[in-house]
Coordinates of C-alpha atoms in Angstrom, one line a residue:
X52 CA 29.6 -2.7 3.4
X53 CA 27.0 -0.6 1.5
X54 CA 24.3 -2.2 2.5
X55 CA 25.2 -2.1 6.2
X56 CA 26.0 1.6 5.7
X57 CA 22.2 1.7 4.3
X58 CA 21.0 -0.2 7.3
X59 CA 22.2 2.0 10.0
X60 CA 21.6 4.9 7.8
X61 CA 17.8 4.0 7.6
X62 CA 17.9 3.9 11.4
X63 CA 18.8 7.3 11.7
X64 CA 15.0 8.6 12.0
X65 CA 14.1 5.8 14.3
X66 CA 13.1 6.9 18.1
X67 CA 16.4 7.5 20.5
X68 CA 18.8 6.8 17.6
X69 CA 22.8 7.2 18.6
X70 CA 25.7 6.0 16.3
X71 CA 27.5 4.0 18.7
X72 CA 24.3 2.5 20.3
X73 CA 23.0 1.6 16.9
X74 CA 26.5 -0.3 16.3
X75 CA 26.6 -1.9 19.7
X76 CA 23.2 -3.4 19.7
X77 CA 23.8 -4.1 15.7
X78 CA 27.4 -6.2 16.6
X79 CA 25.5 -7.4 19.9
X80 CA 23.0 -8.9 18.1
X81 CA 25.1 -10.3 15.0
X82 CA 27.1 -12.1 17.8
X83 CA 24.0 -13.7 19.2
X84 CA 23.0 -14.8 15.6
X85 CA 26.7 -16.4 14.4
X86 CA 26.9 -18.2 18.0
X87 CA 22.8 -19.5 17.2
X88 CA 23.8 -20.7 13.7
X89 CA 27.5 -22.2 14.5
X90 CA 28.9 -21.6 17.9
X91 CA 32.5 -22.1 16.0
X92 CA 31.8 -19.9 13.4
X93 CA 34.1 -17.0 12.9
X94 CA 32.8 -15.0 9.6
X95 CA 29.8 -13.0 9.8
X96 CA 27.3 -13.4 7.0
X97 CA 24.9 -10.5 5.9
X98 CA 22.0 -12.4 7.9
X99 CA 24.1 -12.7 11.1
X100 CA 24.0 -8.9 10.5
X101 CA 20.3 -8.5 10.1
X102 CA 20.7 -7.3 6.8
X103 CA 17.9 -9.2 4.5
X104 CA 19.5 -9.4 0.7
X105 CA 16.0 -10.3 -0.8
X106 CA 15.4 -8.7 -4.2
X107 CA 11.4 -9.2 -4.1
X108 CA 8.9 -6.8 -5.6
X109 CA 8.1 -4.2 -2.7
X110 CA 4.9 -3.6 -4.4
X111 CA 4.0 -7.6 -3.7
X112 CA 2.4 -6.6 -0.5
X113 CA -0.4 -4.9 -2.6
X114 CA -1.0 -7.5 -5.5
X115 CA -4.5 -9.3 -4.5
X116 CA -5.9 -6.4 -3.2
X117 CA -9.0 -4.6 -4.6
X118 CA -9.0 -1.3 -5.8
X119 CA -5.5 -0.5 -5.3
X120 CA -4.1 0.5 -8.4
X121 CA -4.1 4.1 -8.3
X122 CA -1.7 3.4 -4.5
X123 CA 0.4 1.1 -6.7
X124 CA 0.8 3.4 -9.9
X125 CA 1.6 6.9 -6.8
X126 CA 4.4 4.3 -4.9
X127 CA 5.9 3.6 -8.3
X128 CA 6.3 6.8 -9.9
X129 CA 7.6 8.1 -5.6
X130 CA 10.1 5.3 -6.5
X131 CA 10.9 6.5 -9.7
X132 CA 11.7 10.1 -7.9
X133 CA 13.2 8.4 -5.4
X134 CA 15.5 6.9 -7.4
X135 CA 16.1 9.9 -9.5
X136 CA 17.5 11.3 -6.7
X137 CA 19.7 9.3 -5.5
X138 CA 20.9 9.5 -9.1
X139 CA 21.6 13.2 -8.7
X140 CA 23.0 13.0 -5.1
X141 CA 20.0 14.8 -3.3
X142 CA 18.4 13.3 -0.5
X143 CA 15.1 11.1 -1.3
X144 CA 13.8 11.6 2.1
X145 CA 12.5 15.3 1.4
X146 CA 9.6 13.3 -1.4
X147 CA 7.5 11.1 0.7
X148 CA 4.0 12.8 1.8
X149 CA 1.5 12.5 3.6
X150 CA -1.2 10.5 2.2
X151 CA -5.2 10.4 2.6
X152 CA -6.6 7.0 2.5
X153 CA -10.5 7.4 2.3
X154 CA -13.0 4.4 2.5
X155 CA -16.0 3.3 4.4
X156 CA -15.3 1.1 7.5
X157 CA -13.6 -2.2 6.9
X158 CA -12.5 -1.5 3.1
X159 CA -8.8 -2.3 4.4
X160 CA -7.5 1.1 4.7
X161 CA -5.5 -0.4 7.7
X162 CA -3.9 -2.8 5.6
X163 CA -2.8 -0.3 3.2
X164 CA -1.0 2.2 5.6
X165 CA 0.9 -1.3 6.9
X166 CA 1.6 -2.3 3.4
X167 CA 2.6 1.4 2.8
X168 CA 4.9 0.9 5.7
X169 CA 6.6 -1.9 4.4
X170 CA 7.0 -0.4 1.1
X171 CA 8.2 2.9 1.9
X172 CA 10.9 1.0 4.5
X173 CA 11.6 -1.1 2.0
X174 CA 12.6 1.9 -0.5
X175 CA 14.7 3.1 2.9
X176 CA 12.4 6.4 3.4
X177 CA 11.3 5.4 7.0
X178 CA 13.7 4.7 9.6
X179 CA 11.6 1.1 10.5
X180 CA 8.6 -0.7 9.4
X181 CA 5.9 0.4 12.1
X182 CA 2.8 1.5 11.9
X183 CA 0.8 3.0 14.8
X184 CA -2.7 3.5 14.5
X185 CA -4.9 6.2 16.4
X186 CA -8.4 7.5 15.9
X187 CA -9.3 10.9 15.7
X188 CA -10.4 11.2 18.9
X189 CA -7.0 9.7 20.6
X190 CA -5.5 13.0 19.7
X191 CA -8.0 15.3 21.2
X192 CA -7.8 16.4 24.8
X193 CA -10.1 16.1 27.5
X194 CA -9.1 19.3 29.5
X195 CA -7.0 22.2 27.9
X196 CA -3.7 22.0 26.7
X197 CA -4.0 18.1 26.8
X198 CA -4.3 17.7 22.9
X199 CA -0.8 19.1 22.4
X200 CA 0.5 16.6 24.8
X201 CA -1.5 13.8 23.5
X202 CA -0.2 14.6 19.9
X203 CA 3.2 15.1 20.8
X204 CA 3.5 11.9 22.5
X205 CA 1.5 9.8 19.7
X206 CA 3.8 11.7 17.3
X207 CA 7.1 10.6 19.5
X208 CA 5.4 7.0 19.2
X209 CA 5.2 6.9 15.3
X210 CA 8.8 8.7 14.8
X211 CA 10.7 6.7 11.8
X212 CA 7.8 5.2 10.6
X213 CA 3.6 5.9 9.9
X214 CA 1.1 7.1 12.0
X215 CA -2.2 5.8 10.1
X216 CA -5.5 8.6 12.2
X217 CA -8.5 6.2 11.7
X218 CA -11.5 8.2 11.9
X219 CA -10.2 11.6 11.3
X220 CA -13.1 12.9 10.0
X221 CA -13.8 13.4 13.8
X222 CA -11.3 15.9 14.1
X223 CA -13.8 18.2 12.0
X224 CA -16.9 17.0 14.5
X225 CA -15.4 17.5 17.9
X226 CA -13.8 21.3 18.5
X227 CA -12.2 21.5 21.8

């Protein structure tokens, strides 16, 4: 019961979230999975739920990448608030931040915000495991007033999870 109460809980920052639609398409879906694995089946198992019960190392994404200790040792010690928190009975979701990766093209900075992702939804601080990826220059406007628009709908698009701005150092370059 917990960990489905943790499931749909997660949800709750995920795009168009509703109680009752979350637990119709939840139940839809555990029906499709019970009838899949035993069409006679009549007790639903965490899985049938889509609740995964793996106890793995969320940090297991990063081991055998270079030069990522210093991400490893900040995700720890978050965890370590994050915990502490839930421990006093505050809400954890007020300590993620926003985070700067900064590397020269091709140094994987891409596959840390997705390992991020997974980490951080792991931990149950974003609503899902997504990550969409813009460039600088996807949230600037052509005419005016378009840049709002653009960032509000890129903004709408990342809700619940990461939005990982590739190139924002051309934010700086390009004043409209």
């Amino acid at each position: 019961r917990r960990a489905l109460i943790k499931s749909i809980s997660v949800q709750r920052f995920a795009p168009n979230f509703g109680n009752a639609g979350t637990v119709m398409s939840l139940i839809a879906a555990a029906k499709q999975r019970i009838t899949a694995r035993d069409p006679a089946a009549t007790v639903l198992t965490m899985a049938d739920l889509g609740i995964q019960q793996d106890k793995t190392d969320p940090f297991e994404f990063l081991a055998g990448l270079f030069k990522v200790d210093h991400i490893m040792k900040e995700l720890k010690t978050l965890m370590a608030v994050i915990e502490q928190a839930k421990r006093d009975g505050r809400d954890p979701r007020q300590f993620p931040k926003n985070y700067i990766v900064l590397g020269n093209p091709g140094t994987g900075k891409t596959t840390v915000a997705r390992m991020m992702a997974n980490i951080l939804y792991s931990m149950g601080l974003i609503g899902r495991n997504h990550v969409v990826i813009r460039s600088g220059l996807d949230l600037q406007g052509s005419y005016l007033g378009q840049t709002k628009d653009k960032v509000n709908e890129i903004m709408a698009e990342a809700r619940g999870g990461i939005l990982f701005i590739d190139e924002a150092y051309t934010l700086a370059a390009h004043k409209h």
